[in-house]
Coordinates of C-alpha atoms in Angstrom, one line a residue:
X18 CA 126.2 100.2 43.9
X19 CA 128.6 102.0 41.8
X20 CA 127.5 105.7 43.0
X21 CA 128.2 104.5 46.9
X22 CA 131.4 102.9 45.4
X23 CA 132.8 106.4 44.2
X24 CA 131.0 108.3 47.3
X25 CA 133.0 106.2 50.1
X26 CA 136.1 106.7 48.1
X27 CA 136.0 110.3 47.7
X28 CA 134.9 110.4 51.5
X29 CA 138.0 108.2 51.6
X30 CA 140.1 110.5 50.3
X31 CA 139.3 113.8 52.1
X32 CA 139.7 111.9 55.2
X33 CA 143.4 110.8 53.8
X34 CA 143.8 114.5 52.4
X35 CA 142.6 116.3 55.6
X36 CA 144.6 114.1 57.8
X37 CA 147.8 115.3 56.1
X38 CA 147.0 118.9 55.7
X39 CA 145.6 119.7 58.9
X40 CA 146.5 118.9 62.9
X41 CA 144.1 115.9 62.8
X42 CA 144.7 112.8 61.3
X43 CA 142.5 110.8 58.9
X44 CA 141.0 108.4 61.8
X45 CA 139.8 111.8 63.0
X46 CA 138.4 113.1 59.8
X47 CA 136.8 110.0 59.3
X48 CA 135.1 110.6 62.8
X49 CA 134.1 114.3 61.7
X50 CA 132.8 112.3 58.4
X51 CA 130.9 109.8 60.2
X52 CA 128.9 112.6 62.1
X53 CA 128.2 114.7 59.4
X54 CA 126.7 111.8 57.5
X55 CA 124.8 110.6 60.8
X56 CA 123.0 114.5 60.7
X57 CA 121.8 113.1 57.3
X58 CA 124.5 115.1 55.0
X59 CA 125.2 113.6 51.5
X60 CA 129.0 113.4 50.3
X61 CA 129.0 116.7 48.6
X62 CA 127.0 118.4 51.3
X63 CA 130.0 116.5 54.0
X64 CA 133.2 117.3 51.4
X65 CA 131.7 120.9 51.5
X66 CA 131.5 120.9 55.4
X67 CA 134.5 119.1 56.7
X68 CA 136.8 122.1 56.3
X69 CA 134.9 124.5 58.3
X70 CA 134.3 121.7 60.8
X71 CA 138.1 121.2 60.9
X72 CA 138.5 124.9 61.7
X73 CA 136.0 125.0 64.6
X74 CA 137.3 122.2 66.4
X75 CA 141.0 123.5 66.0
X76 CA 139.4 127.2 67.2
X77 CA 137.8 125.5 70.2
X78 CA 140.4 123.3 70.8
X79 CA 137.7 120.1 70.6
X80 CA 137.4 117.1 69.4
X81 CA 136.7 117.0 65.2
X82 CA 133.3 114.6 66.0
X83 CA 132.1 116.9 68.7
X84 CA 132.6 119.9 66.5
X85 CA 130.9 118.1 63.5
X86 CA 127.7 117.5 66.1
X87 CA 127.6 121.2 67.4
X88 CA 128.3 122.5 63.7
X89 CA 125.5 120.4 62.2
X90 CA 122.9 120.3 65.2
X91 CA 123.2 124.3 64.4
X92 CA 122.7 124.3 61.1
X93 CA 119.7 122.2 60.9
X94 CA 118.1 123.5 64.0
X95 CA 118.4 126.8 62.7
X96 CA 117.1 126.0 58.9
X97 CA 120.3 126.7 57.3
X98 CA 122.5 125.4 54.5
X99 CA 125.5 123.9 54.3
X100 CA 127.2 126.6 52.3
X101 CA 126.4 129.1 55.3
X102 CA 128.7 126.4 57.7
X103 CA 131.4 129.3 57.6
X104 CA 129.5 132.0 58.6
X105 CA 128.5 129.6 61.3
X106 CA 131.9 129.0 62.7
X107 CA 132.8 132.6 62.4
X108 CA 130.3 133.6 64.9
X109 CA 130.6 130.5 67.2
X110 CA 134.3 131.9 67.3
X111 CA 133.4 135.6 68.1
X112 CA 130.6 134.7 70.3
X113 CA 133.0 132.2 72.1
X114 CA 135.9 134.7 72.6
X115 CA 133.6 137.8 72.9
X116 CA 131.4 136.8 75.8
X117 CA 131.8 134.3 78.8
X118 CA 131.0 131.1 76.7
X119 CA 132.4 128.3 75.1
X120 CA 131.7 126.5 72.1
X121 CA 130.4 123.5 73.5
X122 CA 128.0 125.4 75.8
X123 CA 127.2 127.7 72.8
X124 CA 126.7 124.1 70.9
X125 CA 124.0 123.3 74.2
X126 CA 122.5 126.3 74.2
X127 CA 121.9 125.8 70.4
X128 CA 120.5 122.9 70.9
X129 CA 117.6 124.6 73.1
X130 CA 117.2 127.1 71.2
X131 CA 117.5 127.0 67.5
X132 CA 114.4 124.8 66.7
X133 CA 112.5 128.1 68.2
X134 CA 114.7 131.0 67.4
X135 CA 114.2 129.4 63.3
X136 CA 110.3 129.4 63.8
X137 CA 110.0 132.5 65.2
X138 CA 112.6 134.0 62.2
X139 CA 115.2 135.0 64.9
X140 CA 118.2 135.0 62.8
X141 CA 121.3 133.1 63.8
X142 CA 123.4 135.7 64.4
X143 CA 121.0 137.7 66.5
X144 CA 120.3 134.2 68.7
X145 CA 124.3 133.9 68.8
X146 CA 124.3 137.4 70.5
X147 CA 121.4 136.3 72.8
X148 CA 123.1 133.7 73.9
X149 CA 126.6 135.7 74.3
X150 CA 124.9 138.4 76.5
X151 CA 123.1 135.5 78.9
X152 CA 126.2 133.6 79.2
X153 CA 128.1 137.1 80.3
X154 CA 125.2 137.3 82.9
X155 CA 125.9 133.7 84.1
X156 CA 123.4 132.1 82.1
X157 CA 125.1 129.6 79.5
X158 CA 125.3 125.9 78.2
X159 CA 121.7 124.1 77.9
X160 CA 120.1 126.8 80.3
X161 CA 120.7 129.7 78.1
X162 CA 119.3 128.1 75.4
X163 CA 116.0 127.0 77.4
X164 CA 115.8 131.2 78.6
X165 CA 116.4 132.4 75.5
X166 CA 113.8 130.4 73.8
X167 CA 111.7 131.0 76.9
X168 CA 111.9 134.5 76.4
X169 CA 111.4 134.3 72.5
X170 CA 107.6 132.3 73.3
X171 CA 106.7 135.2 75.4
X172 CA 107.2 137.3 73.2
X173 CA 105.3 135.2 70.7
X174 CA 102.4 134.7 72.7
X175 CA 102.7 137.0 76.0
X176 CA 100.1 136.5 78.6
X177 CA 97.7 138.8 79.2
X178 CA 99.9 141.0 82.1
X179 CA 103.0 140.5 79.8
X180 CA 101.3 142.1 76.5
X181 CA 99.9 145.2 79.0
X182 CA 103.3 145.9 80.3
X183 CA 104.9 145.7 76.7
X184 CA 102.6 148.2 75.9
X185 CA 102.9 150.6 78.8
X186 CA 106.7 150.2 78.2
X187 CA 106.5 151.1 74.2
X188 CA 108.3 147.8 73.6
X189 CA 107.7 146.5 69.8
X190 CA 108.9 143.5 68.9
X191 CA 106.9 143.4 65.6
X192 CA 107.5 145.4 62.4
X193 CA 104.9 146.8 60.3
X194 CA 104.4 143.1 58.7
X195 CA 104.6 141.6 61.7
X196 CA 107.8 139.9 61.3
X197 CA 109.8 139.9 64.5
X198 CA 112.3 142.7 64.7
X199 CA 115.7 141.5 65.3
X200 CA 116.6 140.8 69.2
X201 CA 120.1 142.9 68.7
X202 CA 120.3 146.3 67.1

């Protein structure tokens, strides 16, 4: 149809504009393109995106479609919007250079974790630091993710022992409303 018409050729035309304004060239953007709109993004949604996903995969020195996944696995396992893709890559950055992780294993751990850490209203940049203080404790990649989210069922539902020891400890994980307090103060 016409509409798809004018979609592929302003998808077209980033690709061409991004491959001559930044270190990757349009076949590349193209591939970033092609992922984004795989995770189910429509053209504005993916013309909104591809910039920030340029800028991850240049900070993590990896490959533009790789940093499209990570970027958009995150985004939708954590029940967030496009718009909030900078903020995204911001932390990913910080995490990455602030803890013993990298991208990619922060994009694993992610992938573990994020359906969980959204459900349980574990904010993304409080998962982020989760994940940054396991992997400086040698638990990173896909395995961080799995402990962290682990850790965030038990304290969902705690068995019986686990809720007495909370107790005797004076741990609170629950405000007032019973929201979950945030896993980094």
């Amino acid at each position: 149809t016409r509409t798809e018409g004018k979609a592929l050729s302003e998808l077209s035309d980033l690709a061409r504009e991004m491959g001559s304004t930044t270190q990757f060239s349009a076949t590349q953007a193209a591939e970033g393109i092609e992922f984004l709109g795989m995770a189910g993004f429509g053209t504005q949604q993916i013309m909104a995106a591809l910039p920030s996903t340029l800028k991850l995969a240049a900070a993590a020195g990896i490959e533009l479609g790789t940093s499209a996944d990570i970027a958009s696995n995150i985004l939708s396992g954590m029940r967030m919007e496009v718009g909030e893709l900078d903020h995204v890559v911001d932390s990913l950055a910080v995490t990455s250079t602030g803890s013993n992780t990298t991208v990619l294993e922060l994009g694993e751990a992610f992938a573990n974790v994020a359906p969980g850490a959204a459900a349980a209203g574990v904010a993304f940049n409080d998962t982020a630091a989760a994940l940054g203080v396991l992997a400086d404790n040698a638990i990173k990649g896909g395995r961080g993710g799995t402990a962290l989210n682990a850790a965030i069922r038990t304290i969902l539902k705690p068995s019986k022992e686990a809720g007495e020891l909370t107790e005797q400890l004076g741990l609170k994980f629950f405000d007032s409303a019973g929201n979950m307090e945030p896993l980094v103060n």
